[in-house]
XYZ file of C-alpha atoms in Angstrom:
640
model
C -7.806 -35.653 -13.487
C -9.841 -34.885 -10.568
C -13.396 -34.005 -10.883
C -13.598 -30.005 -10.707
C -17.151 -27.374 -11.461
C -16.793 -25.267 -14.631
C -15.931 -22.403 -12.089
C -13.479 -23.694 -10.371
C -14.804 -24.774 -7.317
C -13.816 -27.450 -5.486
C -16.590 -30.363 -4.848
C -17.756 -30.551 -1.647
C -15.464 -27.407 -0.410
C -16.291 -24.989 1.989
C -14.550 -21.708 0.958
C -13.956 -19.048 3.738
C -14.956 -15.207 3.692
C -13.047 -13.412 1.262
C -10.216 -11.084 2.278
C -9.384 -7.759 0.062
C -6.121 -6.446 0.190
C -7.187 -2.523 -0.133
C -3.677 -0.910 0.271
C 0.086 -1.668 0.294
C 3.661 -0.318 1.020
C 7.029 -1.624 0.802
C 10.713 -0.641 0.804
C 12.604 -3.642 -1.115
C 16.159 -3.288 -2.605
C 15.417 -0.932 -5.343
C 12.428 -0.084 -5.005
C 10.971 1.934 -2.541
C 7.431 2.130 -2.984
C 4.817 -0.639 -4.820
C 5.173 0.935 -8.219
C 8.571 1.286 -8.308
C 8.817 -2.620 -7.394
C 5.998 -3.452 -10.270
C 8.551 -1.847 -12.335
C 11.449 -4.145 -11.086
C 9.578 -7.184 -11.753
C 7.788 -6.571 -15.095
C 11.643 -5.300 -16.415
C 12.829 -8.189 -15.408
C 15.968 -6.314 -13.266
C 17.909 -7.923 -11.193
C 18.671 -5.161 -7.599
C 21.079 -7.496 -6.347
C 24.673 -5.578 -5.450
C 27.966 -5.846 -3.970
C 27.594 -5.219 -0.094
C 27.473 -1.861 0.366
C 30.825 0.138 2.406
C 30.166 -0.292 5.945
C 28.029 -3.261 6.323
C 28.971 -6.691 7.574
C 32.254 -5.876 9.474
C 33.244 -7.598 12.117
C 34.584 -6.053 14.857
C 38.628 -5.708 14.805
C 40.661 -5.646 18.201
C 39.626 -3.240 20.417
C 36.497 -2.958 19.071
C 37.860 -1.510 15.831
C 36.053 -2.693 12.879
C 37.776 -5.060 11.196
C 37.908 -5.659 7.292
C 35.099 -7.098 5.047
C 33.915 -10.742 5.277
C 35.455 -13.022 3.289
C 33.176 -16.060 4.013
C 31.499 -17.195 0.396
C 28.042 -16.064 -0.486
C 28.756 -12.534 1.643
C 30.040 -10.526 -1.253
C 26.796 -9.729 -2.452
C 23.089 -8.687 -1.529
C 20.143 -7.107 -1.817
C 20.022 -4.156 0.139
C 18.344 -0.417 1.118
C 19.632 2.534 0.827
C 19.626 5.059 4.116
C 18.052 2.247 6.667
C 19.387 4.824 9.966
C 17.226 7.641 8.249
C 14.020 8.288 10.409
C 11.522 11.024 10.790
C 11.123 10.587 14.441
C 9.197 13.735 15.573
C 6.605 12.909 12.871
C 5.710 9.876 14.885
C 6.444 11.722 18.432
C 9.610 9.879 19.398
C 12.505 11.886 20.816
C 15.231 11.592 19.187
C 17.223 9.479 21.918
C 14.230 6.545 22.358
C 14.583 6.704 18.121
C 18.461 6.253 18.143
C 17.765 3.314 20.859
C 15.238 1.490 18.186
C 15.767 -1.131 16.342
C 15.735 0.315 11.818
C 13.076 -2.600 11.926
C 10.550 -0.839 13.906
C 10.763 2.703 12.675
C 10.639 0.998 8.921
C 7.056 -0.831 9.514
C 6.337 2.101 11.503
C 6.525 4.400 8.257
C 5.504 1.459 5.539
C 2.225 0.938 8.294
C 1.549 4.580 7.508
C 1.998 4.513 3.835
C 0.124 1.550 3.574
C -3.192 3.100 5.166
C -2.661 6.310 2.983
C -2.795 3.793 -0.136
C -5.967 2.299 1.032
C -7.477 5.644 1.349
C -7.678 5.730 4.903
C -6.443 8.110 7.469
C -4.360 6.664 10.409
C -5.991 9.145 12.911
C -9.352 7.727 12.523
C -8.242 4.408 13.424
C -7.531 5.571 16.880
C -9.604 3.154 19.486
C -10.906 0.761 16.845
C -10.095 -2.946 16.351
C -7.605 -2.642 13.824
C -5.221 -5.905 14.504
C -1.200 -5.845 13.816
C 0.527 -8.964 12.224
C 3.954 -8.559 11.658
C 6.652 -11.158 10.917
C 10.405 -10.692 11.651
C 12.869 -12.833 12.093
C 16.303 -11.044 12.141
C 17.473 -9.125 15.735
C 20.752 -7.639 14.144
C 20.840 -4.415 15.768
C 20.261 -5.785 19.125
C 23.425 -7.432 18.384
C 25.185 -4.377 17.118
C 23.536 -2.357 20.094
C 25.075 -5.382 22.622
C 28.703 -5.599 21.068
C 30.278 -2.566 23.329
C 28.903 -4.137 26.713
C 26.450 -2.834 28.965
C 27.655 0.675 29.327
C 26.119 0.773 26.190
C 22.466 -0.052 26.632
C 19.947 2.766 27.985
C 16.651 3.381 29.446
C 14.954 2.929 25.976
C 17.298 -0.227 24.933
C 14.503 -2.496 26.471
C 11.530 -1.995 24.474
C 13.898 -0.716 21.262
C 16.040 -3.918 20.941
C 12.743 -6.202 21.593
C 10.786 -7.699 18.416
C 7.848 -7.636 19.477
C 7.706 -4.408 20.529
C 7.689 -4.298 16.461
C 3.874 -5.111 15.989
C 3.491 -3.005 19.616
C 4.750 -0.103 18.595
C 2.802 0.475 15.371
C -0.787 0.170 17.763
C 1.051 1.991 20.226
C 1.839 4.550 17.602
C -1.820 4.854 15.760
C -4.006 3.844 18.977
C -4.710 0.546 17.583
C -6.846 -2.025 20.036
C -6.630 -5.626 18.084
C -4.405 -8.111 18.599
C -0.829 -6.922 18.126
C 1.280 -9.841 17.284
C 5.042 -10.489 16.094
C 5.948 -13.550 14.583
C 8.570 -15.781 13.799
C 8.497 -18.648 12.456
C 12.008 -18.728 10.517
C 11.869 -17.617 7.004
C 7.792 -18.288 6.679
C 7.391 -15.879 8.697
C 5.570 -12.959 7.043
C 3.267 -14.736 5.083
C 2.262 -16.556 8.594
C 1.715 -13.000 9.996
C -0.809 -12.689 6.592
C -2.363 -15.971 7.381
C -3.233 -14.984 11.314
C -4.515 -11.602 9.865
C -7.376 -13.150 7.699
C -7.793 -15.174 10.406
C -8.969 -12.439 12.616
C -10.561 -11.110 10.396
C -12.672 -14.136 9.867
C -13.087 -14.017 13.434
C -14.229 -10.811 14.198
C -11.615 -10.165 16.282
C -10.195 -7.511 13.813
C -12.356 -5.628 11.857
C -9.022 -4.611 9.751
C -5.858 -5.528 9.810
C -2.182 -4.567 9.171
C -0.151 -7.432 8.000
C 3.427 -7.755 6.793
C 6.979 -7.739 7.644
C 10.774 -6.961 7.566
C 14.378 -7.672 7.439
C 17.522 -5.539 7.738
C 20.853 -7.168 7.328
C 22.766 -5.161 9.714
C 25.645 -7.163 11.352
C 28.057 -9.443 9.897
C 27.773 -12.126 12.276
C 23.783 -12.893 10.704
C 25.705 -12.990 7.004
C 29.063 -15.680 8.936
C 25.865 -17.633 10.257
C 24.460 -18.193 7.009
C 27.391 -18.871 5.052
C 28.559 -21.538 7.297
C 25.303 -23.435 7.400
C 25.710 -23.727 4.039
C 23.012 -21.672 2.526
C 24.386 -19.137 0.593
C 25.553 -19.279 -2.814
C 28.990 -18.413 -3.827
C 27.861 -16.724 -6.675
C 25.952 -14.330 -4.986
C 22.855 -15.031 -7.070
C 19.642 -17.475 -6.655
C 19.282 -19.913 -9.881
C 16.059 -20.931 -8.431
C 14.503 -24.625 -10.064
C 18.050 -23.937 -12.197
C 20.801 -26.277 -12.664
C 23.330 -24.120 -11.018
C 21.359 -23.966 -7.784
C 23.828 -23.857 -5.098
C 22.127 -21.585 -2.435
C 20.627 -17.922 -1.854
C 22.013 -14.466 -1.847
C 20.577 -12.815 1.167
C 17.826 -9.440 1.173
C 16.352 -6.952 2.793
C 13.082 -5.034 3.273
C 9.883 -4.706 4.568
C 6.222 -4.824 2.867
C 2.926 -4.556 4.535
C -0.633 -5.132 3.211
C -4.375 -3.533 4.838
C -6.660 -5.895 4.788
C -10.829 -6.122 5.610
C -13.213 -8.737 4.834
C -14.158 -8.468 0.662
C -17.466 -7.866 1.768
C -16.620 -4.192 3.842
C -14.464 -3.625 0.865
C -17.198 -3.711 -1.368
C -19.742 -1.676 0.636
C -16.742 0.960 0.984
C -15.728 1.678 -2.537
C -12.408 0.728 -1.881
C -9.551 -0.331 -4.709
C -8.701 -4.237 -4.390
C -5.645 -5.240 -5.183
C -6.583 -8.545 -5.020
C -8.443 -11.028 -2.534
C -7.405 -13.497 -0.164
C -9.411 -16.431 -0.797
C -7.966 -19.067 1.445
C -4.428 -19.735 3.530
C -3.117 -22.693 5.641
C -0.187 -23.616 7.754
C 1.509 -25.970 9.143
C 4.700 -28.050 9.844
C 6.672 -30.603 8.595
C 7.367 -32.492 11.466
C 9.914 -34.949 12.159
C 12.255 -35.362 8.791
C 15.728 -36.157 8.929
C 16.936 -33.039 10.292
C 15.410 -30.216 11.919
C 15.844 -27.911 8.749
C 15.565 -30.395 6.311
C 12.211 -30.324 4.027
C 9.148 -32.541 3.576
C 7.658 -32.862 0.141
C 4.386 -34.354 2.291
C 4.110 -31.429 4.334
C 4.679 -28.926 1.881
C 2.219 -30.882 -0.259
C -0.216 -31.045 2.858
C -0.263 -27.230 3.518
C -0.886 -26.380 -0.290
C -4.278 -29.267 -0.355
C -5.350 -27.213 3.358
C -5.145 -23.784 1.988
C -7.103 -24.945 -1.494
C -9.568 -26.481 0.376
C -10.327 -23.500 2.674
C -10.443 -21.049 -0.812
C -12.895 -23.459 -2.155
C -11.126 -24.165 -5.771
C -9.565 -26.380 -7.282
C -6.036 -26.480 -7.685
C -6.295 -26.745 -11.461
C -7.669 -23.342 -11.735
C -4.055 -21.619 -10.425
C -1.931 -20.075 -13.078
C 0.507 -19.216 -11.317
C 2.643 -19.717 -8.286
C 5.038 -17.168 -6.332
C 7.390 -19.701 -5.043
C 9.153 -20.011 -1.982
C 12.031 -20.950 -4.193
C 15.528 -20.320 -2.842
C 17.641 -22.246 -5.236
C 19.133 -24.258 -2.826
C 20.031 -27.848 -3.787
C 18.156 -29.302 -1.133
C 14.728 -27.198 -1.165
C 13.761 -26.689 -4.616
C 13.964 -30.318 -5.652
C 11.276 -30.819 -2.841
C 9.326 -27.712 -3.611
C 8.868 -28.981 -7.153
C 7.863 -32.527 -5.894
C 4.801 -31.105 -3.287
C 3.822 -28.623 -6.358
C 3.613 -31.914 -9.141
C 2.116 -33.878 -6.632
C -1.211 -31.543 -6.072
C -1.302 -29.496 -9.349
C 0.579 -31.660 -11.959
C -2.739 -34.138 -11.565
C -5.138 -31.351 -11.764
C -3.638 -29.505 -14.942
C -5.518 -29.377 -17.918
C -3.692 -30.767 -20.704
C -0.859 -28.500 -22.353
C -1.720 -26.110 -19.213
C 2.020 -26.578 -17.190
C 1.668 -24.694 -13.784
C 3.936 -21.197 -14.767
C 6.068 -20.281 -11.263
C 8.762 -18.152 -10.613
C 10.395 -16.709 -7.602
C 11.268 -12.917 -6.449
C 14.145 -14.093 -5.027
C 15.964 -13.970 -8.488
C 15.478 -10.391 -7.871
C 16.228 -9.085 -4.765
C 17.288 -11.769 -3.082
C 16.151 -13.986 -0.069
C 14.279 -11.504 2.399
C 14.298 -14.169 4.985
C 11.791 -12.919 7.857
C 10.328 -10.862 5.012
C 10.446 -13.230 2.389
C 6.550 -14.300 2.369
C 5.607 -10.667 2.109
C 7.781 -10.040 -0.823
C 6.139 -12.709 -2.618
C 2.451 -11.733 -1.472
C 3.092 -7.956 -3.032
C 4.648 -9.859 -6.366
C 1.698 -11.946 -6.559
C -1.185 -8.989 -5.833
C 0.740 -6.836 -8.589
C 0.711 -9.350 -10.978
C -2.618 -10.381 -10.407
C -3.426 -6.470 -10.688
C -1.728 -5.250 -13.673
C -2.879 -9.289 -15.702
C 0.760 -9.432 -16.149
C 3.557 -12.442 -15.425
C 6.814 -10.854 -14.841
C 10.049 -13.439 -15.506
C 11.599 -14.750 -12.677
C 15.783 -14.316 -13.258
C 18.524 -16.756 -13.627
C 16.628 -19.643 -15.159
C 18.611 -21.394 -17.930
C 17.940 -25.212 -17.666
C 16.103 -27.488 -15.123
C 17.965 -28.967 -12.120
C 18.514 -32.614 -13.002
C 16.192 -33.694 -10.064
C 13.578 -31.039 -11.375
C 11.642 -33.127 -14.224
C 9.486 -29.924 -14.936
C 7.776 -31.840 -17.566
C 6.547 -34.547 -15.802
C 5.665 -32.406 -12.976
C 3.624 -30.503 -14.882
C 5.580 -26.907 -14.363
C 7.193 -24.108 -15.892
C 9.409 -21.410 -15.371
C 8.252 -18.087 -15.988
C 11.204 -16.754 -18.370
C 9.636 -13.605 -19.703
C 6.737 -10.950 -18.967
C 3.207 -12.181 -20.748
C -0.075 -11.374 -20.406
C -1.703 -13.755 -17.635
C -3.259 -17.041 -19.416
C -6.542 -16.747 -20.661
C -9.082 -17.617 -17.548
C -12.624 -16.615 -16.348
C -10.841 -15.065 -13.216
C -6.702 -14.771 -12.647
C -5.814 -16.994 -9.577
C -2.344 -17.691 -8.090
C -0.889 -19.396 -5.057
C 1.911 -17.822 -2.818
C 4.527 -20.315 -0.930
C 6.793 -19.384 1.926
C 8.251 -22.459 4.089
C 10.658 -21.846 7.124
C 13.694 -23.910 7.985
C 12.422 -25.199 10.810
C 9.235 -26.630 9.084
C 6.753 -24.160 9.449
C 5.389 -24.002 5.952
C 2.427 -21.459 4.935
C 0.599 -21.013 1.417
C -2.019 -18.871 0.215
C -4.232 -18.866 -2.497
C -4.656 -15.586 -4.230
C -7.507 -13.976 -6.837
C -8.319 -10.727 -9.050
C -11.387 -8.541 -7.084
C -14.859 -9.040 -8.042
C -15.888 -6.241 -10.892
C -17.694 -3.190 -8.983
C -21.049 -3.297 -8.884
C -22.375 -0.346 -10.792
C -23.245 2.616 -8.619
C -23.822 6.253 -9.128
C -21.292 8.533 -8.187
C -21.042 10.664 -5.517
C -18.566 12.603 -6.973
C -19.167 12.969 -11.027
C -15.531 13.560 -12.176
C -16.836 13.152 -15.535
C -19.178 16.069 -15.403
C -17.056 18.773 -14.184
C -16.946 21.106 -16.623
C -13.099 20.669 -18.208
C -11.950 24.553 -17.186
C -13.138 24.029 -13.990
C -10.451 24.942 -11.081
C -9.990 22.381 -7.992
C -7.534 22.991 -4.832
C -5.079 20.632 -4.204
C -4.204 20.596 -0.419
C -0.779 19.542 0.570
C 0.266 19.672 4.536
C 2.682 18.133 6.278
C 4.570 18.550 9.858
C 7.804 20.831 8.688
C 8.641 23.147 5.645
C 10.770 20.492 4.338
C 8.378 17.715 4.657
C 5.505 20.314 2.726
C 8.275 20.807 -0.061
C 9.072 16.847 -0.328
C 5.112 16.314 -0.576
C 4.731 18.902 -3.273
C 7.328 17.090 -5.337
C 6.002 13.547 -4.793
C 2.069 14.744 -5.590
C 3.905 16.495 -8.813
C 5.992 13.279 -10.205
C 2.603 11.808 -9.301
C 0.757 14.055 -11.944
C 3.135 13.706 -14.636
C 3.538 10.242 -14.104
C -0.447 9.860 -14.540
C -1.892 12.242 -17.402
C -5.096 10.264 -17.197
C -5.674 10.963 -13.659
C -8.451 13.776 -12.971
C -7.661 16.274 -10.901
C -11.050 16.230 -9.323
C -10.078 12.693 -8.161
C -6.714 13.847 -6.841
C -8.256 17.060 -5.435
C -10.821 14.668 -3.400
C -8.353 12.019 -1.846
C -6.121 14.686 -0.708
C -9.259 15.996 1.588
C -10.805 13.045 2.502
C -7.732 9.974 2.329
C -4.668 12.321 3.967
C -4.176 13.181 7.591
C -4.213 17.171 7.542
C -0.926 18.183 9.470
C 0.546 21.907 10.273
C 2.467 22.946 7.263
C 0.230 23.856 4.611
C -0.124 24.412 1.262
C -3.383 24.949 -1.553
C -2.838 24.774 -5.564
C -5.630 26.462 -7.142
C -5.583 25.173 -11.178
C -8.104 25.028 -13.785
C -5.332 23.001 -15.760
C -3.181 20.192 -15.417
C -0.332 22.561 -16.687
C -0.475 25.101 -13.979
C -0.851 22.460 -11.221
C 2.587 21.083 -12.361
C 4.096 24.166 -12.133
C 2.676 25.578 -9.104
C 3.612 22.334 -7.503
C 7.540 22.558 -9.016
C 7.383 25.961 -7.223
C 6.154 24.744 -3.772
C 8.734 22.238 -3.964
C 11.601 24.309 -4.851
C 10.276 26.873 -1.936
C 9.611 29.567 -4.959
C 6.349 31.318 -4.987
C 3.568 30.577 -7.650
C 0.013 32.912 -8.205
C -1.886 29.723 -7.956
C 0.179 28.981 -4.815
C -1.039 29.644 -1.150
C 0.831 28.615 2.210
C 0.415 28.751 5.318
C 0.676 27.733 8.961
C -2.364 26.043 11.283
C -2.138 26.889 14.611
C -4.490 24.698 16.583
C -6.922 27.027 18.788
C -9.835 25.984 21.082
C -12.540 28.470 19.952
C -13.901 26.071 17.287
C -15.437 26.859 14.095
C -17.527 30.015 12.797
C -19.407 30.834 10.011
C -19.294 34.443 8.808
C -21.617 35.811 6.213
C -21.176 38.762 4.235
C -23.399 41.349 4.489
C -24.838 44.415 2.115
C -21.961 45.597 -0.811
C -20.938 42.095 -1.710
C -24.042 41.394 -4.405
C -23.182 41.439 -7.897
C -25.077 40.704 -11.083
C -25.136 37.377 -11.638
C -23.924 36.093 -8.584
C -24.198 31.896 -7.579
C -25.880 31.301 -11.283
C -22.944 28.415 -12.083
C -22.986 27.298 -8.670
C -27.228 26.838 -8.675
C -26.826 25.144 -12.168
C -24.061 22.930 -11.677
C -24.889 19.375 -11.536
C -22.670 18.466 -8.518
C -24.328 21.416 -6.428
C -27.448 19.874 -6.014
C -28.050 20.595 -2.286
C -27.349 24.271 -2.727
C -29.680 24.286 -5.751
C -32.878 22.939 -3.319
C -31.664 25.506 -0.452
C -31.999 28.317 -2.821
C -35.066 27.176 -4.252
C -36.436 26.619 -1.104
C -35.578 30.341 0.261
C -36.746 32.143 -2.990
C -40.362 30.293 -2.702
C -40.161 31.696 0.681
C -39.568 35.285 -0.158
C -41.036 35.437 -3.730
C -44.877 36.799 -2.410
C -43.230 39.622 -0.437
C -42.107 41.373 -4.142
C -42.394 42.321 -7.575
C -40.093 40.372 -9.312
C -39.006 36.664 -8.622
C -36.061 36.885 -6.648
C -33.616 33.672 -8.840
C -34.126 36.302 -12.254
C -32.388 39.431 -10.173
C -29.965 37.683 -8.928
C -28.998 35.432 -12.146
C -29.694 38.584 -14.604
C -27.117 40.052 -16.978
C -25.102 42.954 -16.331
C -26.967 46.000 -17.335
C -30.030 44.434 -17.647
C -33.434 46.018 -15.638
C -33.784 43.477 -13.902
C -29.316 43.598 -12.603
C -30.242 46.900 -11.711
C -33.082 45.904 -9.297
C -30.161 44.489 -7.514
C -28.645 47.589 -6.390
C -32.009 48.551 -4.352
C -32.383 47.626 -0.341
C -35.517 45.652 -0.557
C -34.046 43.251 -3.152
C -30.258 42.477 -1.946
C -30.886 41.869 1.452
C -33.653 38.939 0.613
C -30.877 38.016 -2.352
C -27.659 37.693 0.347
C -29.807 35.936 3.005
C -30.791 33.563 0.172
C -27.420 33.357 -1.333
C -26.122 32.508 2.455
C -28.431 30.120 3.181
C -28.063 28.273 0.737
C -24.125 28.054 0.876
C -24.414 27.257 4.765
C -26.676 23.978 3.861
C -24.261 23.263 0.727
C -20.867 23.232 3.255
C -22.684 21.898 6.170
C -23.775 18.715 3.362
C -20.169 18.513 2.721
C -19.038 18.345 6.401
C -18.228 21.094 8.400
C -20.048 22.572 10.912
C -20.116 25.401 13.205
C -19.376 25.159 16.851
């Protein structure tokens, strides 16, 4: 066994600036968002179909489309449901550029916006900075579909829809993003490559965040013929990855796409880490004996480069995504690279566990990396190892045992370690191999709270603000933030109430639940969404104007007994609480009776009643007002 530090770290190593992954999105057979895909895995369900009616036809004389393919390994899939739906004014594309686009581009277009609004960040303010775009695709199947009718078919928007990498373009096009915007392909590796670039920038400087990810849609049959006659499908329509029956993939489809910033920023930011980044590495295979065939050196060589630039040691991985097909040919040379650097690093009775999401939903191809980065970052997450599908018994020229390996067959808690690390594999066909080496976040350092959930007082009423472009959008929203709600019973409002403010871009259609309870935030939310009015329910319209903001403060008639008492003595209020002090010290020597025990007396009291006279509520509202003004302005806004 190699010599390794009681952390971990690898002698003599140089490990590389940290890279958070703050927010993700995805669309994956199944599973349309992260959590629904955490689901999928830790289940252990398998989203793998028949093909669904219309896809994969081949066109019939005439143009006609002919019947269903018939080649083996193209009965089955994983695929998405509604890929031509698209929101296109939301993103400010008419409706005949969006029909000329390619489903790949309008997909990382919405899965780029998700993603943001899951790191807590909104895409507007993004507009002019250095945010960099990685994305990896490898599939162009609606440029063929677009191409099949001739010329007469293409239009003045075919140029820049059909071409991929107008993909990565279009998405800092979209948001006004200045960093490098970059499409890559590098076969099947391709996504995770697009990863590996993005920390590299990062590192750099040259992004100071980064979108990184990317997709595959299965659109034309010709892709699927391709495939099947290179041999790499399987006939049963499954992957048996590291199994005995391993006799090729069943192809996928979907997108994923990660935000990234240096650990560091994260930190300072307060953001939620998925997980961190601590090292990557690339490369190729060279010359083998064929173009697509695999090296167990170079995959070997890329896993030792990525280790060393994390700074551990490869005996302190628990896990492995692999890039894990379950074709005859790969796996068998997979398993070799993986024995050859961690087998001799494994403590004893410590077998590397892997497991591929392939089993799952298929091989994503172009997307495939990505896939297996999101698996990895959830698992790392939620401490969990979800079973990878279709395992019964090694393949004969798999010796797990001697490799030191082992196929994750069921969901466990993640083995017992002083931090949960895990390596992610994706290798194209034509050699381009890439592997990253992931880790759980640091703990937060402790820090007071800007925003004391904990202390509101539990009867306490917050607004939830919901907007979005159209009616039906606002309605959609309303249901989402509701399933949200129930889904989460230990989620605060206050917290909620917050990130809708302060993490979500603020569009036309809007809408405000006023609750003191959980219970009539569900309901008022049920009623937005099924267009039904609610008391705790107010919508609206903003129409953008160009006078800018005013203040307007109420004058004599509005005092009352009592009046800003819970606001002054509410711990959260503290700025209001120093304005008001500050006024009344001001005004105190000009009368009788301190001005904080007329306004804060009971009803009825002497004292209430003092209230009612000239010479106390005008010093009372200009106090009152004063203090409010410096409590909003604190907050943020500010009159023009």
């Amino acid at each position: 066994m190699s010599a390794m530090h009681d952390d971990g770290e690898a002698p003599g190593a140089v490990p590389r600036q940290a890279i958070a992954v703050v927010g993700m999105a995805c669309r994956l057979p199944q599973a349309p968002d992260p959590q629904a895909f955490w689901r999928l895995l830790r289940d252990g369900r398998d989203a793998v179909t028949t093909v669904p009616e219309g896809r994969w036809l081949l066109p019939g004389a005439g143009g006609d489309t002919g019947s269903p393919l018939r080649e083996p390994g193209t009965h089955r899939g994983g695929f998405l449901d509604q890929v031509d739906a698209f929101d296109a004014d939301f993103f400010g594309i008419s409706p005949r550029e969006a029909a000329a686009m390619d489903p790949q581009q309008r997909l990382m277009l919405e899965l780029s916006w998700e993603a943001l609004e899951d790191a807590g960040i909104v895409p507007g303010d993004l507009s002019g900075g250095s945010t960099g775009v990685f994305t990896g695709v490898m599939g162009d199947d609606y440029a063929a579909l677009a191409r099949r009718p001739g010329p007469g078919a293409l239009t003045r928007h075919s140029l820049t829809g059909l071409n991929r990498g107008i993909i990565a373009n279009r998405i800092s096009f979209t948001l006004g993003l200045t960093g490098p915007s970059i499409t890559v392909d590098t076969g099947q590796s391709s996504s995770l490559v697009a990863v590996h670039l993005a920390c590299e920038s990062l590192r750099s400087g040259a992004s100071a965040l980064a979108l990184a990810g990317g997709v595959q849609l299965n659109l034309a049959a010709e892709n699927a013929v391709g495939a099947a006659r290179f041999g790499a499908l399987s006939p049963d329509g499954r992957c048996f990855t590291f199994d005995a029956r391993a006799n090729g993939y069943v192809r996928g489809e979907g997108g994923g796409v990660v935000v990234l910033k240096p650990l560091e920023q994260a930190v300072a930011d307060g953001d939620s880490v998925y997980c961190v980044i601590l090292g990557s590495a690339t490369n190729n295979d060279g010359a083998t004996d064929g173009l697509t065939r695999p090296s167990p050196d170079g995959q070997a060589a890329v896993l030792r480069a990525a280790h060393r630039a994390s700074g551990v040691e490869p005996g302190v991985v628990a896990y492995v995504e692999l890039h894990g097909t379950g074709t005859r040919a790969g796996d068998p040379v997979e398993a070799a690279a993986l024995g050859a650097v961690f087998g001799a690093t494994r403590p004893a009775g410590r077998a590397l566990r892997v497991g591929s999401v392939k089993t799952n939903i298929g091989h994503l191809e172009g997307a495939a990396g990505i896939a297996g980065l999101l698996k990895a970052a959830l698992s790392i997450s939620h401490g969990l190892l979800p079973p990878s599908l279709n395992f019964e018994r090694p393949h004969p020229d798999i010796p797990l045992d001697d490799l030191g390996l082992s196929v994750q067959r069921e969901l466990t808690d993640w083995p017992a370690a002083k931090r949960r690390v895990a390596g992610v594999s994706s290798f194209g066909m034509g050699g381009t191999n890439c592997h990253m080496v992931l880790a759980e976040s640091p703990p937060p350092t402790p820090s007071v709270s800007c925003r004391p959930e904990e202390r509101r007082p539990a009867e306490e009423a917050v607004a939830l603000v919901v907007s979005a472009r159209t009616p039906g959008a606002l309605r959609g929203q309303a249901a989402r933030l509701r399933a949200h709600l129930a889904e989460r019973p230990e989620l605060p409002l206050s917290r909620v109430a917050d990130a809708l403010v302060t993490t979500r871009t603020v569009f036309p259609r809007r809408a405000v639940v006023t609750a003191g309870s959980r219970r009539t935030a569900l309901e008022a939310l049920e009623a937005l969404a099924g267009g039904a009015p609610h008391p705790a329910l107010v919508t609206g319209h903003h129409t953008p104007t160009t006078g800018g903001t005013v203040f307007l403060l109420p004058g004599q008639g509005c005092q009352y007994p009592g009046m800003a008492r819970t606001l002054y003595h509410h711990p959260r209020w503290t700025v209001f609480r120093d304005a008001l002090d500050q006024a009344c010290h001001a005004l105190d020597p000009h009368l009788d009776t301190p001005l904080r025990e007329v306004m804060f007396a009971e009803p009825g009291t002497p004292h209430a009643a003092l209230l009612t006279r000239t010479d106390y509520t005008q010093p009372a509202l200009f106090a009152l007002t004063t203090a409010l003004y410096h409590q909003i302005t604190h907050l943020g806004p500010t009159p023009t």
